[in-house]
PDB file of C-alpha atoms in Angstrom:
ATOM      1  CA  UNK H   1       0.000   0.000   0.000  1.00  0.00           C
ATOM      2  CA  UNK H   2       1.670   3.708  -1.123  1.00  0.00           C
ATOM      3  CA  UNK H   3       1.888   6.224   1.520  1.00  0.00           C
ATOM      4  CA  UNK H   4      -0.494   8.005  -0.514  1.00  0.00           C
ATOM      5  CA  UNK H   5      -3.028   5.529  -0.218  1.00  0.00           C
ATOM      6  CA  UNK H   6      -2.707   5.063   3.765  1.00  0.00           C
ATOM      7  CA  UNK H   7      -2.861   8.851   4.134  1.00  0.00           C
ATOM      8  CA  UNK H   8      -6.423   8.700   2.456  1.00  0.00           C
ATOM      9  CA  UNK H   9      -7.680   5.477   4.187  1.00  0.00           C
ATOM     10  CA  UNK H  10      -6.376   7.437   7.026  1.00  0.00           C
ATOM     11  CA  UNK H  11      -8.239  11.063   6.047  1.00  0.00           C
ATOM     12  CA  UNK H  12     -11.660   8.476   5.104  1.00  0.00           C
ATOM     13  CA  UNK H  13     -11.380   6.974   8.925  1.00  0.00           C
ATOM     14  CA  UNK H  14     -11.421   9.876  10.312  1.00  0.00           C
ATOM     15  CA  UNK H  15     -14.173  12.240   8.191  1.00  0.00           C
ATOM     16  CA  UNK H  16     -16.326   8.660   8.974  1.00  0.00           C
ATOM     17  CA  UNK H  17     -15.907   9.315  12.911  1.00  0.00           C
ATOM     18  CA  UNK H  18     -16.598  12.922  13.007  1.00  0.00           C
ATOM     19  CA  UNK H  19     -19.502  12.581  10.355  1.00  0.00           C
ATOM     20  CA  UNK H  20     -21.063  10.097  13.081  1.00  0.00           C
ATOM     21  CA  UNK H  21     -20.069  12.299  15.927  1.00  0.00           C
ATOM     22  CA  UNK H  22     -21.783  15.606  14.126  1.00  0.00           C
ATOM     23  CA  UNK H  23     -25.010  14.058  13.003  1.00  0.00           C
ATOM     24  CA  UNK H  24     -27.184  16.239  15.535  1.00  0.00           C
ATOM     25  CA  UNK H  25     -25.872  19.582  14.739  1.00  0.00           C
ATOM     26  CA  UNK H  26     -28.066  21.103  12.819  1.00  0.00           C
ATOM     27  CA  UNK H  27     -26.103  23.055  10.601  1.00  0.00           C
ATOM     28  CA  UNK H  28     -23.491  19.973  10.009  1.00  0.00           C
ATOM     29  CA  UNK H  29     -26.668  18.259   8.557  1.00  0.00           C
ATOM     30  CA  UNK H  30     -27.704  20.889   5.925  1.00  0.00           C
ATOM     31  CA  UNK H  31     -24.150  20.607   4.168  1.00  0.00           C
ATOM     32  CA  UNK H  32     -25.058  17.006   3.635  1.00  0.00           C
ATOM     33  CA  UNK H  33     -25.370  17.593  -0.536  1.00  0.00           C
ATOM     34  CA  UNK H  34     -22.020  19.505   0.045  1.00  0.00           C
ATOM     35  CA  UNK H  35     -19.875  17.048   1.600  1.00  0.00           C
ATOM     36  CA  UNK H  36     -21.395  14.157  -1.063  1.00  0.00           C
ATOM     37  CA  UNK H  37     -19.764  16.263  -3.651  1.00  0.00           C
ATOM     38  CA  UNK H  38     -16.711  16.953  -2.010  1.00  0.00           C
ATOM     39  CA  UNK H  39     -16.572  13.155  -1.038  1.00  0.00           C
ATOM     40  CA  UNK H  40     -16.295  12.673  -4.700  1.00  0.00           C
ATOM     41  CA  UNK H  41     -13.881  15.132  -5.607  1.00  0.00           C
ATOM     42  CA  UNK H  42     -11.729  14.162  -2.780  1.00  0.00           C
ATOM     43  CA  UNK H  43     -11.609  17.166  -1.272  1.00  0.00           C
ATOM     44  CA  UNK H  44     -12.067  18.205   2.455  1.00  0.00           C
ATOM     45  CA  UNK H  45     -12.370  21.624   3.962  1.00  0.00           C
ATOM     46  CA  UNK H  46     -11.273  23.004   7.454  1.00  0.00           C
ATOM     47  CA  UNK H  47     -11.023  26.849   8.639  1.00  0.00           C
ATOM     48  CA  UNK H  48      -7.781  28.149   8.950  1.00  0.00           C
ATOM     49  CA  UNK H  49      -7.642  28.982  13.066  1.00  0.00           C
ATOM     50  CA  UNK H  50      -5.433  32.201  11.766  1.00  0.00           C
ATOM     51  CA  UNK H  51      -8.908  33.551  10.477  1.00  0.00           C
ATOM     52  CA  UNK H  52      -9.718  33.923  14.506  1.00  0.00           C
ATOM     53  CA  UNK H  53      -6.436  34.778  15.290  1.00  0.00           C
ATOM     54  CA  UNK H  54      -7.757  37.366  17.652  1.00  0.00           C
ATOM     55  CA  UNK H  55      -9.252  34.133  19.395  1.00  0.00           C
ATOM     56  CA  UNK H  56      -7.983  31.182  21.455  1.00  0.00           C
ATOM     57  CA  UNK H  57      -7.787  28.298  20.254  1.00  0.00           C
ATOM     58  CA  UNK H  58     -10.463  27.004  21.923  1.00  0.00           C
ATOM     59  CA  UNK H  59     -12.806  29.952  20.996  1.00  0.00           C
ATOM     60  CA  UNK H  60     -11.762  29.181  17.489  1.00  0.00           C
ATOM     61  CA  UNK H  61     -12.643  25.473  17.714  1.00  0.00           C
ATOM     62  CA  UNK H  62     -16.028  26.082  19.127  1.00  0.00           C
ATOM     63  CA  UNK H  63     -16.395  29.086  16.492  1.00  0.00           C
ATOM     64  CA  UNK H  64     -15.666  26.210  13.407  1.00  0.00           C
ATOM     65  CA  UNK H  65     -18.080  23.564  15.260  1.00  0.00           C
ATOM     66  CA  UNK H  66     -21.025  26.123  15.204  1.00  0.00           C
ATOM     67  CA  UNK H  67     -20.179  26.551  11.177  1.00  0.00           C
ATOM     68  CA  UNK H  68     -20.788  22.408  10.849  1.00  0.00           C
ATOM     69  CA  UNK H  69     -17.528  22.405   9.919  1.00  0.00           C
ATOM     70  CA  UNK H  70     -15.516  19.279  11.913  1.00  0.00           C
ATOM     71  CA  UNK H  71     -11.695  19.951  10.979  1.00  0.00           C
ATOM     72  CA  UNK H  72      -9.731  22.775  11.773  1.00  0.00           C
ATOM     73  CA  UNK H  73      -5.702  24.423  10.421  1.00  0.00           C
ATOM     74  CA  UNK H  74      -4.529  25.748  13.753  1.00  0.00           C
ATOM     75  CA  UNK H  75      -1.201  27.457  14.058  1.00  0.00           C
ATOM     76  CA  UNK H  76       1.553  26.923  16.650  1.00  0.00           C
ATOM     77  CA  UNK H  77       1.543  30.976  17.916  1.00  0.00           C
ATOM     78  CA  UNK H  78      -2.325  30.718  19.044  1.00  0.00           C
ATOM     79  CA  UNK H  79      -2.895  31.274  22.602  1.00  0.00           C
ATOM     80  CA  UNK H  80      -4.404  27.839  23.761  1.00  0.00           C
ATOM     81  CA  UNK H  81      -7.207  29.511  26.063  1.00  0.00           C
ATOM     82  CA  UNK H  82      -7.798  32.503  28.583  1.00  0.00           C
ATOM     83  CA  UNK H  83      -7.084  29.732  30.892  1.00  0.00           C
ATOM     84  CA  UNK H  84      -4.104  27.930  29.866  1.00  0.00           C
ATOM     85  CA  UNK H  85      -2.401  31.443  28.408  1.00  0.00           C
ATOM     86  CA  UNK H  86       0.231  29.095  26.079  1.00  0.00           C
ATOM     87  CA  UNK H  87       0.908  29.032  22.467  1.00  0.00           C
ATOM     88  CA  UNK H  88      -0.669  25.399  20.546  1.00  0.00           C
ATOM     89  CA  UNK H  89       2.785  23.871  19.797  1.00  0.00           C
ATOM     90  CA  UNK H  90       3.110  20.173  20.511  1.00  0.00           C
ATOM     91  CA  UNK H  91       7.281  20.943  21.584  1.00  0.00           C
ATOM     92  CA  UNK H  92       6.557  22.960  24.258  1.00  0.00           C
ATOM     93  CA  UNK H  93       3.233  22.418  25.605  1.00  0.00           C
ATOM     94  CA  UNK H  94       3.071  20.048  28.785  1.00  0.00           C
ATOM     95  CA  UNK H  95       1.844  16.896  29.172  1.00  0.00           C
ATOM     96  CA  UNK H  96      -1.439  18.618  31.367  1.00  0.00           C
ATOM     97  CA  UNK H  97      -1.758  21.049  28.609  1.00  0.00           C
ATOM     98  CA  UNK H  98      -1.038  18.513  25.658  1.00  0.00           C
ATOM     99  CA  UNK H  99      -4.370  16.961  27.387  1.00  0.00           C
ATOM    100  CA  UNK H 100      -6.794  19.273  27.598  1.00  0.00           C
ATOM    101  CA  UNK H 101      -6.401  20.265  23.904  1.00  0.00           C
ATOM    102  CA  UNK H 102      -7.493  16.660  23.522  1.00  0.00           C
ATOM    103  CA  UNK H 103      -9.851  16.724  25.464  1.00  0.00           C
ATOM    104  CA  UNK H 104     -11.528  20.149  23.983  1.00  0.00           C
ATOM    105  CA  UNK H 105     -11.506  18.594  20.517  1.00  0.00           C
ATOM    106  CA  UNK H 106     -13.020  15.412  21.547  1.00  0.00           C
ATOM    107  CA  UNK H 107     -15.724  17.233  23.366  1.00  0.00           C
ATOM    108  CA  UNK H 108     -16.016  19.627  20.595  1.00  0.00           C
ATOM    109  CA  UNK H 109     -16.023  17.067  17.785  1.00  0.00           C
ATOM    110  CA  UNK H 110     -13.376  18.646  15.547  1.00  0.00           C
ATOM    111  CA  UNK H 111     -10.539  17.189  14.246  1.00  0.00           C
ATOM    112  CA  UNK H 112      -7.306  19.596  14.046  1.00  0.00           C
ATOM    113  CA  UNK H 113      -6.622  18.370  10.922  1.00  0.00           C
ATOM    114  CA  UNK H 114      -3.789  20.645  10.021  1.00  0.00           C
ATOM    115  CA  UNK H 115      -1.090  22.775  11.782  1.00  0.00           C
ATOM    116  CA  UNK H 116       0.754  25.043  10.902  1.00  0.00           C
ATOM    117  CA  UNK H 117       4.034  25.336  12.140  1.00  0.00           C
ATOM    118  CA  UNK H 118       6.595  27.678  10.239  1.00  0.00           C
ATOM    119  CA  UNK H 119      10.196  26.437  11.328  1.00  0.00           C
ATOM    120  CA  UNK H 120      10.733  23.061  12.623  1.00  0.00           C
ATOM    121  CA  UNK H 121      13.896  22.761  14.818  1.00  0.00           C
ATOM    122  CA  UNK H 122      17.212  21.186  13.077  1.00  0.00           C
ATOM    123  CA  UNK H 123      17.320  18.335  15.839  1.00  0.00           C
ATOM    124  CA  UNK H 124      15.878  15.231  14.899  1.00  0.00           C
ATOM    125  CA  UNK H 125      14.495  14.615  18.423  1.00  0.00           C
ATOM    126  CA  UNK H 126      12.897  17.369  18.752  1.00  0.00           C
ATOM    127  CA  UNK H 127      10.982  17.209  15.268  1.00  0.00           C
ATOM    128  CA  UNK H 128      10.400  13.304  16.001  1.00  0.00           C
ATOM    129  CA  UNK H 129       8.280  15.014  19.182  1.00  0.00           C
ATOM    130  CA  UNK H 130       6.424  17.258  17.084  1.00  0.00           C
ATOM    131  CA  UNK H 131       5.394  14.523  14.906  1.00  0.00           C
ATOM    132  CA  UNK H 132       4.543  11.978  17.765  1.00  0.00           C
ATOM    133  CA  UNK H 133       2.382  14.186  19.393  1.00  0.00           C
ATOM    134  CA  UNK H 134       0.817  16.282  16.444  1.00  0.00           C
ATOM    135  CA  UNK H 135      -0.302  12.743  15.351  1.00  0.00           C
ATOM    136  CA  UNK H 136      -1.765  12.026  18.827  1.00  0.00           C
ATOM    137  CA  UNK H 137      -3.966  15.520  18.373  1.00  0.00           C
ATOM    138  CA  UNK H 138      -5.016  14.265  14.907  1.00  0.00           C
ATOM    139  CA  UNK H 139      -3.037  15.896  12.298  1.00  0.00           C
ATOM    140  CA  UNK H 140      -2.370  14.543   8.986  1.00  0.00           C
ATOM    141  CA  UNK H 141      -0.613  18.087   7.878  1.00  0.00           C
ATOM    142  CA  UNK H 142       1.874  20.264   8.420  1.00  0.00           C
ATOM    143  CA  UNK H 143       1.568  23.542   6.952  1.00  0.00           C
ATOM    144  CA  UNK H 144       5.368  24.863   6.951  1.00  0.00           C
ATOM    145  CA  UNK H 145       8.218  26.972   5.635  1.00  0.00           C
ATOM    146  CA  UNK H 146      10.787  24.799   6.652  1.00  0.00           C
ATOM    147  CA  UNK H 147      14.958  25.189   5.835  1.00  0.00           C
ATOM    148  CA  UNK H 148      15.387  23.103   2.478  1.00  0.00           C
ATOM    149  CA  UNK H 149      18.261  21.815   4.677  1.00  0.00           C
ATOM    150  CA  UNK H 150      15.856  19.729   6.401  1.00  0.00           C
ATOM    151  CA  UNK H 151      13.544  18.541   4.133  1.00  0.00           C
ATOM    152  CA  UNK H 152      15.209  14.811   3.784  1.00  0.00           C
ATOM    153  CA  UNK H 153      14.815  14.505   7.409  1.00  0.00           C
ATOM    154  CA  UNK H 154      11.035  15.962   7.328  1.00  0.00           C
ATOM    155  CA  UNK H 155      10.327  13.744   4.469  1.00  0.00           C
ATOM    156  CA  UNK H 156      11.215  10.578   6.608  1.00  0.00           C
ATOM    157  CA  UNK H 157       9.670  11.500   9.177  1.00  0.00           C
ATOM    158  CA  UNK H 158       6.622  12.100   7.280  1.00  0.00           C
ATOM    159  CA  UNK H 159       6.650   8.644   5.451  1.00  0.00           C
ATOM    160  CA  UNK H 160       7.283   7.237   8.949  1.00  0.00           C
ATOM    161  CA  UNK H 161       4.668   8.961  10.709  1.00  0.00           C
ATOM    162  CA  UNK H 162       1.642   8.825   7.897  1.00  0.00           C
ATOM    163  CA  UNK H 163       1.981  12.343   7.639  1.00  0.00           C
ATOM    164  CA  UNK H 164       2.631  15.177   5.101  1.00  0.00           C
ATOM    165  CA  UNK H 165       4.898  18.177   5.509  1.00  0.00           C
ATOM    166  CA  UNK H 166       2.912  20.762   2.962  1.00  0.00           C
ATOM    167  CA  UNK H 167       5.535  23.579   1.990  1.00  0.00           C
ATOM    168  CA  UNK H 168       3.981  26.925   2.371  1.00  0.00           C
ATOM    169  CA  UNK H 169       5.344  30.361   1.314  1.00  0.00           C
ATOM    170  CA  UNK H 170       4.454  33.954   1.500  1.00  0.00           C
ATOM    171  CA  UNK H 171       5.661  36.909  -0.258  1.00  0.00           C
ATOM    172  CA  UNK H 172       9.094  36.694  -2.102  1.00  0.00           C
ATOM    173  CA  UNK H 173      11.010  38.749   0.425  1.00  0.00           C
ATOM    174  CA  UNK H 174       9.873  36.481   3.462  1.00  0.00           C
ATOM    175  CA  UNK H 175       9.817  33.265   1.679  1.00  0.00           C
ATOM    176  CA  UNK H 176      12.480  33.104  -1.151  1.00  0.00           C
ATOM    177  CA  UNK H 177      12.490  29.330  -1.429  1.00  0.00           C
ATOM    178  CA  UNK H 178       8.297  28.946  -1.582  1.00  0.00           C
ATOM    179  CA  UNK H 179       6.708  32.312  -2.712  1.00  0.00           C
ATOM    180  CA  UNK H 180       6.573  30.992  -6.547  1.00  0.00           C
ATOM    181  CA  UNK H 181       4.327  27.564  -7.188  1.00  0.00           C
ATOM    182  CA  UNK H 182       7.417  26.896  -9.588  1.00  0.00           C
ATOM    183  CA  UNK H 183      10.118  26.814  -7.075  1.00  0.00           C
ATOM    184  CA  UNK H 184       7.925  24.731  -4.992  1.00  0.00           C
ATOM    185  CA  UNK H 185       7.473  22.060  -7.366  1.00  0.00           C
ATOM    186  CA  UNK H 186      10.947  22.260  -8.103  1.00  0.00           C
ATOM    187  CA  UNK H 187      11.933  21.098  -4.132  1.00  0.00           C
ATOM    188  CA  UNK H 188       8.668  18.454  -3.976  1.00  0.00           C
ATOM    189  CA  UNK H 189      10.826  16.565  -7.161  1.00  0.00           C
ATOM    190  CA  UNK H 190      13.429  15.319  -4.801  1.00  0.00           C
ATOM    191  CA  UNK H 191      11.222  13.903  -1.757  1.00  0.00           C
ATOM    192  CA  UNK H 192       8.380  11.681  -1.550  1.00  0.00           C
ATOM    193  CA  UNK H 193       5.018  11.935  -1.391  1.00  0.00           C
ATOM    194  CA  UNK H 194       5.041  13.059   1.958  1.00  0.00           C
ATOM    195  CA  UNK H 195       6.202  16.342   1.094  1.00  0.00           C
ATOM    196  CA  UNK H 196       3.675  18.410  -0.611  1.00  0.00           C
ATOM    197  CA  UNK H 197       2.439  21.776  -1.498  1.00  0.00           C
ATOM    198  CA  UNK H 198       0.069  23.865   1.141  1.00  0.00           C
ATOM    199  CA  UNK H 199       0.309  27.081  -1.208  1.00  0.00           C
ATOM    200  CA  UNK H 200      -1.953  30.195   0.000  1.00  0.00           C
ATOM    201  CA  UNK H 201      -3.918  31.757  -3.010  1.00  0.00           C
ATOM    202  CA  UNK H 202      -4.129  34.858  -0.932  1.00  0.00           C
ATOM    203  CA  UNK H 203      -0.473  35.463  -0.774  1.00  0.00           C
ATOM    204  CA  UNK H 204       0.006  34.158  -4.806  1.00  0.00           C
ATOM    205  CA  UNK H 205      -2.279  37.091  -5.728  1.00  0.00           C
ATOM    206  CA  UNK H 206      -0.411  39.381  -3.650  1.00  0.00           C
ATOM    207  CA  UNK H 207       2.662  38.297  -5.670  1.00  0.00           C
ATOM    208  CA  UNK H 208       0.400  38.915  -9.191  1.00  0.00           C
ATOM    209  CA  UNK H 209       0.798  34.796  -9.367  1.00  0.00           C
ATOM    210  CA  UNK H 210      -2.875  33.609 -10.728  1.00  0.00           C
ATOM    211  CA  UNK H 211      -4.318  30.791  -8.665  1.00  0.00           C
ATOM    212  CA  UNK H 212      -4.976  28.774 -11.721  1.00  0.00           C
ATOM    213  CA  UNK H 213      -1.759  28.870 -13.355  1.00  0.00           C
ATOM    214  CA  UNK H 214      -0.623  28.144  -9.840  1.00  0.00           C
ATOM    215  CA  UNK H 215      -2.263  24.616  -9.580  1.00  0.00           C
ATOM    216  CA  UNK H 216      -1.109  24.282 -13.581  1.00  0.00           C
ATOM    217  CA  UNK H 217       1.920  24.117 -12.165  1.00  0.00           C
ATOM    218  CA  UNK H 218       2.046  22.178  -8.862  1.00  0.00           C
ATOM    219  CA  UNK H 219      -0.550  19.622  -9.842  1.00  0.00           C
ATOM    220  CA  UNK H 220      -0.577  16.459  -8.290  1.00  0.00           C
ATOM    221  CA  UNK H 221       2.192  17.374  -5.919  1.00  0.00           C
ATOM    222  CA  UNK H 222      -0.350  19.800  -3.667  1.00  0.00           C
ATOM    223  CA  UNK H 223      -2.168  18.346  -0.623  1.00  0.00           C
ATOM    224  CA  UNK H 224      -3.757  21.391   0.385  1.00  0.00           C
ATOM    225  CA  UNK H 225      -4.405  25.047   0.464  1.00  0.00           C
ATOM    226  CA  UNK H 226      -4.822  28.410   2.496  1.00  0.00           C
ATOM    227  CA  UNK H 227      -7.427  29.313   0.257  1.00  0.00           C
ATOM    228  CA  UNK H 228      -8.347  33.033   0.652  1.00  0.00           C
ATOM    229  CA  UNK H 229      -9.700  36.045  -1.398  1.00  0.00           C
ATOM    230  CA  UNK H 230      -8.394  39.498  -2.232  1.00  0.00           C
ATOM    231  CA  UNK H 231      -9.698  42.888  -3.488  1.00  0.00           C
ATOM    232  CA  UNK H 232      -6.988  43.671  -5.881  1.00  0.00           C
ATOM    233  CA  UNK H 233      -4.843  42.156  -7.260  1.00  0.00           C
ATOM    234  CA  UNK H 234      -1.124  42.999  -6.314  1.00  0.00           C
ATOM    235  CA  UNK H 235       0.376  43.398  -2.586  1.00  0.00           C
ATOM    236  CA  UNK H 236      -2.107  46.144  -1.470  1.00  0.00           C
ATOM    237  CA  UNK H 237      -4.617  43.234  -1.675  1.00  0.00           C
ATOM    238  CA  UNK H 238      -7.454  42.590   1.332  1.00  0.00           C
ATOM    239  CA  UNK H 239      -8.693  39.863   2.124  1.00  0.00           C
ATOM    240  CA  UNK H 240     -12.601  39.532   1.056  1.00  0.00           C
ATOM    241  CA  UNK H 241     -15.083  36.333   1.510  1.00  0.00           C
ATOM    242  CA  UNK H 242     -14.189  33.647  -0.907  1.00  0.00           C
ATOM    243  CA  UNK H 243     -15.266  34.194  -4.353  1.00  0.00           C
ATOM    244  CA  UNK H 244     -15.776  37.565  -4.130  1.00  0.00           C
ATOM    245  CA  UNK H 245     -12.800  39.032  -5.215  1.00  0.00           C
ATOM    246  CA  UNK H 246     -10.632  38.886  -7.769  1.00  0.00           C
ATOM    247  CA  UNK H 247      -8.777  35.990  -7.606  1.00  0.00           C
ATOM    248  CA  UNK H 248     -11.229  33.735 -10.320  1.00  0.00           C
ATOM    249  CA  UNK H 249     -11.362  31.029  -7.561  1.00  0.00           C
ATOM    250  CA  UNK H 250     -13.733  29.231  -9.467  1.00  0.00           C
ATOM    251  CA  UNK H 251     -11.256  28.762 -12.497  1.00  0.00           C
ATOM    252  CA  UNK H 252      -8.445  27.345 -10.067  1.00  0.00           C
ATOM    253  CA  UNK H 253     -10.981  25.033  -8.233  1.00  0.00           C
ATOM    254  CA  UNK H 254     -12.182  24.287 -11.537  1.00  0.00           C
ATOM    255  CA  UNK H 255      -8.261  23.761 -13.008  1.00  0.00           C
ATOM    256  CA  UNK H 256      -7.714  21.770  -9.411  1.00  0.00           C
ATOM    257  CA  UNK H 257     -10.173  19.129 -10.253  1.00  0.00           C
ATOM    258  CA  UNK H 258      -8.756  18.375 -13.263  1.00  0.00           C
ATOM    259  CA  UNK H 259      -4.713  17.973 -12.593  1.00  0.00           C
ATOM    260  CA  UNK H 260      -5.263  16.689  -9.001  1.00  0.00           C
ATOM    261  CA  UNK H 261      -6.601  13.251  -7.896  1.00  0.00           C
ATOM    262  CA  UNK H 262      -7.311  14.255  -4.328  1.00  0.00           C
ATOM    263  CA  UNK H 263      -7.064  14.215  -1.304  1.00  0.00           C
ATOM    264  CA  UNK H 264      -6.773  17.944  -1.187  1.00  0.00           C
ATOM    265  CA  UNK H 265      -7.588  20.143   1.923  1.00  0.00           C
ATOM    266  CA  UNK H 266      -9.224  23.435   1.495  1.00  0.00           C
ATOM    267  CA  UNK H 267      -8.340  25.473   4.516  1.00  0.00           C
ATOM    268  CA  UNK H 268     -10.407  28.741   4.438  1.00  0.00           C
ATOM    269  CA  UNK H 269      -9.145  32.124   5.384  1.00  0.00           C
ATOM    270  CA  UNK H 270     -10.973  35.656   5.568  1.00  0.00           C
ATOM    271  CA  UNK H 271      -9.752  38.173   6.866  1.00  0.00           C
ATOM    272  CA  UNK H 272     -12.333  40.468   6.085  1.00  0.00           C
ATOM    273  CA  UNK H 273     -12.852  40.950   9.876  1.00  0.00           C
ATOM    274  CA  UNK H 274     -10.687  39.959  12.171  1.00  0.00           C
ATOM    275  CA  UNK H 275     -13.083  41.077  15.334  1.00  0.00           C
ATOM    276  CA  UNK H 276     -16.155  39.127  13.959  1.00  0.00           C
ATOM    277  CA  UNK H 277     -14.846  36.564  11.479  1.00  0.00           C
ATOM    278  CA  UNK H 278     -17.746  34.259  11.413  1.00  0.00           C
ATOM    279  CA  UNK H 279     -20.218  35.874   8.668  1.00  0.00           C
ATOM    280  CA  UNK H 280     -16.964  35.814   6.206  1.00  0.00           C
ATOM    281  CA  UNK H 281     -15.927  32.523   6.823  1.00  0.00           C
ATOM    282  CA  UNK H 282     -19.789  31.384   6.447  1.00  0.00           C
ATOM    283  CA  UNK H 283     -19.849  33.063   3.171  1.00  0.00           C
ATOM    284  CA  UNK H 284     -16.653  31.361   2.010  1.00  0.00           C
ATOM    285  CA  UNK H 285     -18.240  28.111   3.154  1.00  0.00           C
ATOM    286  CA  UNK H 286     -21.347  28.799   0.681  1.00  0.00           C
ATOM    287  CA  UNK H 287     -19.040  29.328  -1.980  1.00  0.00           C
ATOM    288  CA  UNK H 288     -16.674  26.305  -1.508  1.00  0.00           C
ATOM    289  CA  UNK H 289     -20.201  24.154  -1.274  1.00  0.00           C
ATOM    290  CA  UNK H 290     -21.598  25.299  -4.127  1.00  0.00           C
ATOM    291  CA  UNK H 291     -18.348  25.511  -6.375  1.00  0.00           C
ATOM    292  CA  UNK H 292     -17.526  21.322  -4.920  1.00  0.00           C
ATOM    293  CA  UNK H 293     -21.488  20.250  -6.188  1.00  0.00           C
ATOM    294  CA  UNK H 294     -21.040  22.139 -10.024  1.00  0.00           C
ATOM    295  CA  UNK H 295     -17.778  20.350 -10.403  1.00  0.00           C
ATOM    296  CA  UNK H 296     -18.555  17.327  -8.742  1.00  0.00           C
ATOM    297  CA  UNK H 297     -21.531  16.647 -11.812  1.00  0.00           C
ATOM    298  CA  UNK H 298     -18.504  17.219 -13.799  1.00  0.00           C
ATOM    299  CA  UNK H 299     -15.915  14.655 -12.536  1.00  0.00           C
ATOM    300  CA  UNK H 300     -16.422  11.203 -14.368  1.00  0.00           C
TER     301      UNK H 300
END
């Protein structure tokens, strides 16, 4: 069996559970015709916790479980909650704390799905923890910018753990090695499947990189996305509710579902208000739903 296919018997497991777990929340229910199409597509889509990042974590969590959404990207810098005042990364958290994040998730019924964590340390060790107990929490991705230095370690790891490192950039000043889909695909040649691309559309049209010709070119080495909206199209870009700016997200989904047999995550991000998120991200939701049923009567 290819890593590839464990990963999605593993991603399949685990939308089966939390389907089961969500059945009496009402608004989990009405996306039922939503999540048939994105079943076939392959897809799955989560909220990226930096949407609430004026939140804790465990705000956030209960935030996405209200949406009837049951997976979540969280990121490593997010205050846990007003209560345990620590940042959500599996190095440094303690074993008490490590707990009742597992706990909150279990109770709320979301999976944390994804994490984002930017650097991981040089020291095998240490990145063998983050694995071990990211896996424990659920996640099957890592959303990072990690030194290409590291990448044969993270791509062991990754094969050994059932998980996939998805390389992530931002504008070309901060992220030299991962701001262009091009130089992305160019590192993902050398590693395995378990190294992927996590690209965010937001910061592409920032750079003036269109999201389709961005897939064009990763194809079937992306796992994922940080997929988000602008209102113009260069750096002075903000971000807007999915498919309502000028991105043409409905040409790069459309361009996605043709190069890429999934699984692909769809991890949304608005940041159309950071103090009151919610309507945005619902909005974004709508559109994701409806874009995944037209294309799904198009897949064979």
């Amino acid at each position: 069996m290819t890593h590839r296919t464990i990963l999605a018997t593993l991603l399949l497991a685990s939308g089966v559970a939390t389907c089961a777990a969500q059945e009496n929340n009402p608004a989990f229910e009405a996306r039922q015709a939503a999540r048939a199409a994105l079943g076939k597509l392959d897809w799955q889509i989560s909220v990226a916790a930096y949407t609430f990042r004026k939140f804790t974590f465990f705000e956030t969590v209960d935030k996405v479980a209200e949406l009837g959404l049951d997976r979540i990207e969280g990121f490593s810098f997010q205050k846990i909650s007003r209560e345990i005042p620590v940042v959500l990364d599996p190095l440094t958290m303690s074993d008490e704390q490590f707990e009742e994040v597992l706990g909150k998730l279990r109770e709320s019924r979301v999976t944390l799905i994804a994490l984002y964590y930017g650097r991981f340390p040089a020291d095998e060790a240490a990145c063998r923890t983050v694995f071990e107990k990211s896996k424990r929490l659920g996640v099957k991705y890592f959303v990072s910018e990690p030194d290409p230095s590291l990448l044969r370690m993270l791509d062991k790891l990754g094969q050994q753990y059932g998980m996939i490192v998805g390389l992530h950039g931002h504008d070309k000043k901060s992220s030299p090695n991962t701001w262009h889909p091009a130089l992305v695909a160019k590192q993902c040649q050398a590693y395995s499947s378990a190294v992927g691309a996590f690209s965010d559309t937001g910061h592409w049209i920032r750079s003036e990189l269109d999201p389709a010709e961005g897939v064009s070119i990763l194809k079937d080495r992306i796992v994922g996305f940080e997929i988000h909206d602008l209102n113009a199209f260069n750096a002075s870009g903000r971000g807007v509710p999915l498919g309502s700016g000028v991105g043409n997200l409905p040409k790069m989904l459309e361009t996605l579902a043709k190069v890429k047999a999934g699984p692909v995550l769809l991890s949304i991000e608005c940041h159309s208000d950071p103090d009151n998120p919610l309507d945005g991200v619902k909005k974004s939701l709508e559109f994701l739903d409806a874009q995944a049923m037209r294309l799904a009567k198009l897949a064979p």
